[in-house]
Amino acid sequence: MKNRHTLSVLVEDHPGVLNRVVSLLRRRSFNIDSITVGHSEQPGVSRMTIVVLGRDQEVEQAGKQLYKLMEVLKVTDVTPLNCIAHELALIKVAAKSQTRSEILQIAQIYNARVVDASPTTLLIEATGPEEQVDGLLNMLKAFGIRELVRTGPVAMMRGTSTVGVKEGPRPDRELAVAGNGTVAISN
Amino acid sequence: MATRSTALEEHPSAQPPGSGRSEERSLLTGSEIVCRALEDEGVETVFGYPGGAVIPLYDALPKAGFHHVLVRFEQWAALAAEGYARATGKPGVCLVTSGPGATNLVTGLADAMLDSIPIIAITGQVIQPLIGRDAFQEVDITGITLPVTKHNYLVNRIEDLAPTIREAFHIATTGRPGPVLIDIPKTLFLQKHPYTPAQTVHRRGYQPTSVPNIRQVRLAANAIATARRPLVMAGHGIMLSGATDLFRQFVEKTGIPVAHTLLGLGSFPESHPLGLGLMGMHGHKHVNDALDECDLLLNIGARFDDRATGQVSGFAPNAFVVHVDVDPAEIGKNVHTDVPVVGDAAEVLRLLIPEVEQEHRDDWLAWIDSRRDRALDEALEERPAWPEPYTIIKAIAEATDGEAVVTTDVGQHQMWAAQHYGFDHPDRWITSGGLGTMGFGLPSAIGAKIGRPDREVWAIIGDGGFQMSCNELATAVQENLDINIAVINNGYLGMVRQWQDLFHAKNYSEVKIGAPDFEKLAEAYGITGITVRTDAEIRPAIDRARAIRGPVLIDFVIEPEANVWPIVPPGAANSGMLHQQRYEG
Ligand SMILES: Cc1cc2nc3c(=O)[nH]c(=O)nc-3n(C[C@H](O)[C@H](O)[C@H](O)COP(=O)(O)OP(=O)(O)OC[C@H]3O[C@@H](n4cnc5c(N)ncnc54)[C@H](O)[C@@H]3O)c2cc1C
Ligand SMILES: Cc1ncc(C[n+]2csc(CCOP(=O)(O)OP(=O)(O)O)c2C)c(N)n1
Ligand SMILES: [Mg+2]
């Protein structure tokens, strides 16, 4: 069965690394749902959050293929782990004077903020789990969504666990199997 | 020069380091840095072809400490580098210009990638200010070759040149080997910088596993202890690891028979009672029968390619599978694996041998032997009048005592060679397995002969493939290489014709291929050409070719519609293999 998997990928911050990662996933026929890239807590290391659709075993294979890229330091499938996965959405919704207060109320329910307004629109910024953003959009649909941009999720484990890499040999033991140990990797 | 340096040594304080003239003297051009870095990697030969972007580099070549072989087409430079690497175990190097020179390398890189061969490709790039502007002969070669290289680089600063070359060799030759490309803008060749021999390579993201987990090794040993009909699938990785001696110890101790993949030929002697020979699509009947019957399959250094496995659901259906591979991504990729052992084959065998018991498996071996197809041997007894492909291969094997380096092209002749030469040593069998690149035979023979001048080299080539790369005869002549070329001439793109014969109702569409008179072609290149049209001429022609120094071409004119038997039809399991109904005599 195909599932959505969220991969946290730590990479060396080199030119072309995003291209390498995306090209590899395309070549292995992976559909990327969303991908975000930005700095991590370590200088010179970027963190990608990639959401892909695939069978557990396929995603594990993708993780192992990603490890073949020289720039890839760590791949963790955080899907089954206890983590926070939030995205950011900017939503420009049509608003007349009669509907404005209703929209504001809905935004409040979803913990979203109004960041800009015009006589005919409101610009709402929402963050949270994807389902929460979906819910908000569903409620706003009736008013007319003029424009929408979503980042796709970024994810981080709860509690003290981290996906960070330590200096030293690459922990091949942790080969992307976090959570879906369909094939046990020996090292 | 000499006096000045003496003066310096006598009065070291006269010119502090880093000042004026002394700095001038220690500066090298980018071109010289490339040469020095290659020399420091022990490079003896570079296969290349010049052009605009690399003219400054070629300017430095006459003084370089390695030999440059001028090929006639860049793709063959990559394949010659592969032939060199496959024959010597050392990385092969090729060097070409930007644009069309670089794109001509792509097939060669893909070939090396699929067969895990360490080659280094150096491409010139347009000057830096022009990059990204569709300049004359600009192509994004690092973009183009992303999926067909283990890694690639566009070098941006002259100070990165030497360390990049060092790192490229490290990456190409360690872990699972593969091709690495270095793209160097012309600007850098012309700049100057001091040369510091590069330091050891450390890359956070590249730490290949070599020593396996001992628990996995013990699980493998347990599986061997309890198996009744175990079989080894011996792959190319055994030779890439340099593990053939350890592998032989292991096989002789455990008494487990060995099935070879196409690229695994040479990992264990075929003449040994436990060496079975080729498995898979064109594997021997008894080998594929053994795969069907085995209760333990121990894959060492093979990647379960579909030509080896046939339809996966019917592959080794009764077997518990142990897979030893240095690349964790190969585990479970194609075939379900019960015990993965990630590590270098030699390291794994070193740990595994003490864990296993001495055993003999007479019943199992007798069963396998009983499954041999004797019809072919019998047929060969009554030799037909025309040169029969199996007979040719066996005659070359006999004449060379099975000691020659044999390269092939791609097609029927390749399979006949794989089935019937009988490989007893590593580094003697050089063939394009994963990509099946036609044209491979001659350039790889050139590379192999240059790498191993002490070895006899035979290139066994189809008439189709030979017409793709026969321009390299000029290179062989220019380098005065003592290679023997056996063209197996059926007048057809034989392998494709065979498929049309068996699976497309003999609809021979675009497979009849004309050719020049190869004997005359050889003469035009100034080398000896011999044509063989009868069985009786085979051995004398081979002996004559061996006696002549320099390249020799033998045109073996064979029965046009001879087929390779057996064959597993595409999409079928190995057990569904088709056999020759009767000898096509
Ligand atoms: C016309 C044609 C017909 C063919 N028919 C057949 C056929 O009948 N039978 C057949 O078998 N093939 C056939 N092939 C070849 C086939 O396509 C594959 O190339 C071949 O099966 C691959 O063999 P391999 O897995 O041993 O080698 P490779 O593909 O080179 O794989 C080597 C494996 O070893 C691993 N490795 C590398 N270094 C080490 C190390 N140090 N330690 C441990 N592991 C290591 C690698 O990670 C890789 O998994 C045919 C090809 C052509 C062109
Ligand atoms: C570059 C390339 N193009 C096409 C093919 C497909 N192909 C595989 S075998 C073959 C026929 C080869 O004919 P020939 O060289 O005469 O060898 P034969 O099979 O007759 O021995 C072809 C066309 C290929 N492997 N490589
Ligand atoms: Mg032919």
PDB file of N, CA, C and O in Angstrom, chain A residues 4 6-9 34-40 46-51 76 78-79 82-89 126-131 133 150-158 163:
ATOM      1  N   ARG A   4       1.901   8.243   2.429  1.00  0.00           N
ATOM      2  CA  ARG A   4       2.727   9.443   2.420  1.00  0.00           C
ATOM      3  C   ARG A   4       3.817   9.297   3.468  1.00  0.00           C
ATOM      4  O   ARG A   4       3.544   8.908   4.598  1.00  0.00           O
ATOM      5  N   THR A   6       7.186  11.242   5.271  1.00  0.00           N
ATOM      6  CA  THR A   6       7.911  12.500   5.447  1.00  0.00           C
ATOM      7  C   THR A   6       9.363  12.178   5.786  1.00  0.00           C
ATOM      8  O   THR A   6       9.646  11.517   6.779  1.00  0.00           O
ATOM      9  N   LEU A   7      10.255  12.619   4.910  1.00  0.00           N
ATOM     10  CA  LEU A   7      11.675  12.348   5.127  1.00  0.00           C
ATOM     11  C   LEU A   7      12.382  13.628   5.564  1.00  0.00           C
ATOM     12  O   LEU A   7      12.218  14.672   4.938  1.00  0.00           O
ATOM     13  N   SER A   8      13.154  13.522   6.629  1.00  0.00           N
ATOM     14  CA  SER A   8      14.051  14.620   6.999  1.00  0.00           C
ATOM     15  C   SER A   8      15.421  14.285   6.469  1.00  0.00           C
ATOM     16  O   SER A   8      15.970  13.237   6.798  1.00  0.00           O
ATOM     17  N   VAL A   9      15.938  15.157   5.631  1.00  0.00           N
ATOM     18  CA  VAL A   9      17.214  14.866   4.983  1.00  0.00           C
ATOM     19  C   VAL A   9      18.206  15.986   5.292  1.00  0.00           C
ATOM     20  O   VAL A   9      17.948  17.150   4.976  1.00  0.00           O
ATOM     21  N   SER A  34       5.831  17.391  -1.641  1.00  0.00           N
ATOM     22  CA  SER A  34       6.333  18.717  -1.298  1.00  0.00           C
ATOM     23  C   SER A  34       7.768  18.586  -0.849  1.00  0.00           C
ATOM     24  O   SER A  34       8.229  17.507  -0.473  1.00  0.00           O
ATOM     25  N   ILE A  35       8.483  19.682  -0.956  1.00  0.00           N
ATOM     26  CA  ILE A  35       9.880  19.672  -0.527  1.00  0.00           C
ATOM     27  C   ILE A  35      10.210  21.057   0.013  1.00  0.00           C
ATOM     28  O   ILE A  35       9.807  22.066  -0.571  1.00  0.00           O
ATOM     29  N   THR A  36      10.837  21.108   1.152  1.00  0.00           N
ATOM     30  CA  THR A  36      11.278  22.395   1.688  1.00  0.00           C
ATOM     31  C   THR A  36      12.764  22.288   2.002  1.00  0.00           C
ATOM     32  O   THR A  36      13.251  21.216   2.345  1.00  0.00           O
ATOM     33  N   VAL A  37      13.459  23.380   1.852  1.00  0.00           N
ATOM     34  CA  VAL A  37      14.895  23.401   2.154  1.00  0.00           C
ATOM     35  C   VAL A  37      15.212  24.654   2.938  1.00  0.00           C
ATOM     36  O   VAL A  37      14.669  25.724   2.643  1.00  0.00           O
ATOM     37  N   GLY A  38      16.076  24.528   3.899  1.00  0.00           N
ATOM     38  CA  GLY A  38      16.532  25.703   4.633  1.00  0.00           C
ATOM     39  C   GLY A  38      17.702  25.341   5.520  1.00  0.00           C
ATOM     40  O   GLY A  38      18.156  24.197   5.519  1.00  0.00           O
ATOM     41  N   HIS A  39      18.179  26.327   6.252  1.00  0.00           N
ATOM     42  CA  HIS A  39      19.319  26.078   7.136  1.00  0.00           C
ATOM     43  C   HIS A  39      18.924  25.155   8.272  1.00  0.00           C
ATOM     44  O   HIS A  39      17.770  25.076   8.645  1.00  0.00           O
ATOM     45  N   SER A  40      19.908  24.471   8.828  1.00  0.00           N
ATOM     46  CA  SER A  40      19.680  23.686  10.037  1.00  0.00           C
ATOM     47  C   SER A  40      20.446  24.361  11.166  1.00  0.00           C
ATOM     48  O   SER A  40      20.994  25.441  10.985  1.00  0.00           O
ATOM     49  N   SER A  46      22.235  21.932   5.449  1.00  0.00           N
ATOM     50  CA  SER A  46      20.843  22.309   5.199  1.00  0.00           C
ATOM     51  C   SER A  46      19.943  21.147   5.550  1.00  0.00           C
ATOM     52  O   SER A  46      20.377  19.995   5.560  1.00  0.00           O
ATOM     53  N   ARG A  47      18.706  21.478   5.812  1.00  0.00           N
ATOM     54  CA  ARG A  47      17.748  20.426   6.138  1.00  0.00           C
ATOM     55  C   ARG A  47      16.600  20.474   5.140  1.00  0.00           C
ATOM     56  O   ARG A  47      15.993  21.521   4.930  1.00  0.00           O
ATOM     57  N   MET A  48      16.337  19.327   4.541  1.00  0.00           N
ATOM     58  CA  MET A  48      15.207  19.231   3.636  1.00  0.00           C
ATOM     59  C   MET A  48      14.122  18.406   4.304  1.00  0.00           C
ATOM     60  O   MET A  48      14.426  17.445   5.014  1.00  0.00           O
ATOM     61  N   THR A  49      12.888  18.790   4.040  1.00  0.00           N
ATOM     62  CA  THR A  49      11.779  17.932   4.430  1.00  0.00           C
ATOM     63  C   THR A  49      11.065  17.562   3.142  1.00  0.00           C
ATOM     64  O   THR A  49      10.610  18.437   2.407  1.00  0.00           O
ATOM     65  N   ILE A  50      11.052  16.279   2.864  1.00  0.00           N
ATOM     66  CA  ILE A  50      10.495  15.824   1.591  1.00  0.00           C
ATOM     67  C   ILE A  50       9.315  14.910   1.884  1.00  0.00           C
ATOM     68  O   ILE A  50       9.443  13.953   2.651  1.00  0.00           O
ATOM     69  N   VAL A  51       8.170  15.226   1.290  1.00  0.00           N
ATOM     70  CA  VAL A  51       7.018  14.340   1.442  1.00  0.00           C
ATOM     71  C   VAL A  51       6.850  13.572   0.139  1.00  0.00           C
ATOM     72  O   VAL A  51       6.728  14.160  -0.944  1.00  0.00           O
ATOM     73  N   THR A  76      16.142  10.456   7.510  1.00  0.00           N
ATOM     74  CA  THR A  76      15.272   9.838   8.505  1.00  0.00           C
ATOM     75  C   THR A  76      13.835   9.890   8.014  1.00  0.00           C
ATOM     76  O   THR A  76      13.341  10.954   7.638  1.00  0.00           O
ATOM     77  N   VAL A  78      10.545  10.196   9.182  1.00  0.00           N
ATOM     78  CA  VAL A  78       9.966  10.574  10.474  1.00  0.00           C
ATOM     79  C   VAL A  78       8.470  10.259  10.537  1.00  0.00           C
ATOM     80  O   VAL A  78       7.833  10.500  11.564  1.00  0.00           O
ATOM     81  N   THR A  79       7.930   9.704   9.456  1.00  0.00           N
ATOM     82  CA  THR A  79       6.486   9.475   9.376  1.00  0.00           C
ATOM     83  C   THR A  79       5.914   8.812  10.624  1.00  0.00           C
ATOM     84  O   THR A  79       4.959   9.314  11.213  1.00  0.00           O
ATOM     85  N   ASN A  82       7.089  10.215  16.596  1.00  0.00           N
ATOM     86  CA  ASN A  82       6.290  11.201  17.286  1.00  0.00           C
ATOM     87  C   ASN A  82       6.840  12.578  16.953  1.00  0.00           C
ATOM     88  O   ASN A  82       7.777  13.046  17.573  1.00  0.00           O
ATOM     89  N   CYS A  83       6.283  13.190  15.911  1.00  0.00           N
ATOM     90  CA  CYS A  83       6.863  14.467  15.518  1.00  0.00           C
ATOM     91  C   CYS A  83       5.806  15.515  15.206  1.00  0.00           C
ATOM     92  O   CYS A  83       4.636  15.214  15.016  1.00  0.00           O
ATOM     93  N   ILE A  84       6.271  16.733  15.202  1.00  0.00           N
ATOM     94  CA  ILE A  84       5.438  17.860  14.792  1.00  0.00           C
ATOM     95  C   ILE A  84       5.739  18.101  13.323  1.00  0.00           C
ATOM     96  O   ILE A  84       6.889  18.219  12.942  1.00  0.00           O
ATOM     97  N   ALA A  85       4.689  18.136  12.491  1.00  0.00           N
ATOM     98  CA  ALA A  85       4.899  18.460  11.073  1.00  0.00           C
ATOM     99  C   ALA A  85       3.950  19.600  10.737  1.00  0.00           C
ATOM    100  O   ALA A  85       2.739  19.414  10.692  1.00  0.00           O
ATOM    101  N   HIS A  86       4.508  20.768  10.552  1.00  0.00           N
ATOM    102  CA  HIS A  86       3.693  21.957  10.309  1.00  0.00           C
ATOM    103  C   HIS A  86       4.037  22.580   8.968  1.00  0.00           C
ATOM    104  O   HIS A  86       5.176  22.543   8.538  1.00  0.00           O
ATOM    105  N   GLU A  87       3.038  23.186   8.358  1.00  0.00           N
ATOM    106  CA  GLU A  87       3.328  23.973   7.168  1.00  0.00           C
ATOM    107  C   GLU A  87       2.776  25.385   7.330  1.00  0.00           C
ATOM    108  O   GLU A  87       2.035  25.683   8.257  1.00  0.00           O
ATOM    109  N   LEU A  88       3.197  26.229   6.414  1.00  0.00           N
ATOM    110  CA  LEU A  88       2.738  27.611   6.408  1.00  0.00           C
ATOM    111  C   LEU A  88       1.936  27.817   5.130  1.00  0.00           C
ATOM    112  O   LEU A  88       2.340  27.344   4.066  1.00  0.00           O
ATOM    113  N   ALA A  89       0.784  28.502   5.266  1.00  0.00           N
ATOM    114  CA  ALA A  89      -0.004  28.834   4.080  1.00  0.00           C
ATOM    115  C   ALA A  89      -0.344  30.315   4.104  1.00  0.00           C
ATOM    116  O   ALA A  89      -0.594  30.897   5.166  1.00  0.00           O
ATOM    117  N   ALA A 126      -1.619  31.087   7.855  1.00  0.00           N
ATOM    118  CA  ALA A 126      -1.954  29.964   8.732  1.00  0.00           C
ATOM    119  C   ALA A 126      -0.757  29.048   8.864  1.00  0.00           C
ATOM    120  O   ALA A 126      -0.049  28.800   7.893  1.00  0.00           O
ATOM    121  N   THR A 127      -0.528  28.553  10.068  1.00  0.00           N
ATOM    122  CA  THR A 127       0.504  27.525  10.232  1.00  0.00           C
ATOM    123  C   THR A 127      -0.108  26.390  11.025  1.00  0.00           C
ATOM    124  O   THR A 127      -1.031  26.592  11.818  1.00  0.00           O
ATOM    125  N   GLY A 128       0.450  25.180  10.792  1.00  0.00           N
ATOM    126  CA  GLY A 128      -0.043  24.032  11.547  1.00  0.00           C
ATOM    127  C   GLY A 128       0.042  22.780  10.720  1.00  0.00           C
ATOM    128  O   GLY A 128       0.579  22.789   9.609  1.00  0.00           O
ATOM    129  N   PRO A 129      -0.495  21.689  11.249  1.00  0.00           N
ATOM    130  CA  PRO A 129      -0.506  20.442  10.495  1.00  0.00           C
ATOM    131  C   PRO A 129      -1.298  20.624   9.202  1.00  0.00           C
ATOM    132  O   PRO A 129      -2.209  21.458   9.155  1.00  0.00           O
ATOM    133  N   GLU A 130      -0.959  19.852   8.219  1.00  0.00           N
ATOM    134  CA  GLU A 130      -1.611  19.997   6.917  1.00  0.00           C
ATOM    135  C   GLU A 130      -3.126  19.894   7.014  1.00  0.00           C
ATOM    136  O   GLU A 130      -3.848  20.641   6.358  1.00  0.00           O
ATOM    137  N   GLU A 131      -3.618  18.976   7.870  1.00  0.00           N
ATOM    138  CA  GLU A 131      -5.067  18.774   7.966  1.00  0.00           C
ATOM    139  C   GLU A 131      -5.741  20.039   8.488  1.00  0.00           C
ATOM    140  O   GLU A 131      -6.852  20.372   8.099  1.00  0.00           O
ATOM    141  N   VAL A 133      -4.667  23.136   8.054  1.00  0.00           N
ATOM    142  CA  VAL A 133      -4.707  24.112   6.960  1.00  0.00           C
ATOM    143  C   VAL A 133      -5.804  23.722   5.963  1.00  0.00           C
ATOM    144  O   VAL A 133      -6.557  24.577   5.477  1.00  0.00           O
ATOM    145  N   ARG A 150       1.211  27.332  -0.343  1.00  0.00           N
ATOM    146  CA  ARG A 150       1.491  26.488   0.829  1.00  0.00           C
ATOM    147  C   ARG A 150       2.943  26.012   0.736  1.00  0.00           C
ATOM    148  O   ARG A 150       3.434  25.737  -0.350  1.00  0.00           O
ATOM    149  N   THR A 151       3.594  25.905   1.875  1.00  0.00           N
ATOM    150  CA  THR A 151       5.014  25.538   1.845  1.00  0.00           C
ATOM    151  C   THR A 151       5.233  24.033   1.824  1.00  0.00           C
ATOM    152  O   THR A 151       6.307  23.580   1.461  1.00  0.00           O
ATOM    153  N   GLY A 152       4.239  23.255   2.224  1.00  0.00           N
ATOM    154  CA  GLY A 152       4.517  21.848   2.521  1.00  0.00           C
ATOM    155  C   GLY A 152       5.130  21.798   3.897  1.00  0.00           C
ATOM    156  O   GLY A 152       5.708  22.782   4.373  1.00  0.00           O
ATOM    157  N   PRO A 153       5.017  20.660   4.546  1.00  0.00           N
ATOM    158  CA  PRO A 153       5.415  20.627   5.947  1.00  0.00           C
ATOM    159  C   PRO A 153       6.932  20.643   6.187  1.00  0.00           C
ATOM    160  O   PRO A 153       7.700  20.180   5.359  1.00  0.00           O
ATOM    161  N   VAL A 154       7.310  21.174   7.331  1.00  0.00           N
ATOM    162  CA  VAL A 154       8.616  20.910   7.911  1.00  0.00           C
ATOM    163  C   VAL A 154       8.338  20.117   9.185  1.00  0.00           C
ATOM    164  O   VAL A 154       7.290  20.290   9.803  1.00  0.00           O
ATOM    165  N   ALA A 155       9.269  19.225   9.522  1.00  0.00           N
ATOM    166  CA  ALA A 155       8.969  18.310  10.616  1.00  0.00           C
ATOM    167  C   ALA A 155      10.107  18.245  11.615  1.00  0.00           C
ATOM    168  O   ALA A 155      11.277  18.425  11.261  1.00  0.00           O
ATOM    169  N   MET A 156       9.753  17.976  12.862  1.00  0.00           N
ATOM    170  CA  MET A 156      10.758  17.808  13.909  1.00  0.00           C
ATOM    171  C   MET A 156      10.194  16.894  14.980  1.00  0.00           C
ATOM    172  O   MET A 156       9.001  16.957  15.292  1.00  0.00           O
ATOM    173  N   MET A 157      11.056  16.043  15.523  1.00  0.00           N
ATOM    174  CA  MET A 157      10.582  15.107  16.542  1.00  0.00           C
ATOM    175  C   MET A 157      10.291  15.825  17.847  1.00  0.00           C
ATOM    176  O   MET A 157      10.964  16.780  18.211  1.00  0.00           O
ATOM    177  N   ARG A 158       9.286  15.336  18.555  1.00  0.00           N
ATOM    178  CA  ARG A 158       8.987  15.869  19.888  1.00  0.00           C
ATOM    179  C   ARG A 158      10.050  15.398  20.874  1.00  0.00           C
ATOM    180  O   ARG A 158      10.807  14.468  20.567  1.00  0.00           O
ATOM    181  N   VAL A 163      17.331  14.526  14.825  1.00  0.00           N
ATOM    182  CA  VAL A 163      17.824  13.754  13.687  1.00  0.00           C
ATOM    183  C   VAL A 163      19.235  14.192  13.299  1.00  0.00           C
ATOM    184  O   VAL A 163      19.740  13.806  12.274  1.00  0.00           O
TER     185      VAL A 163
END
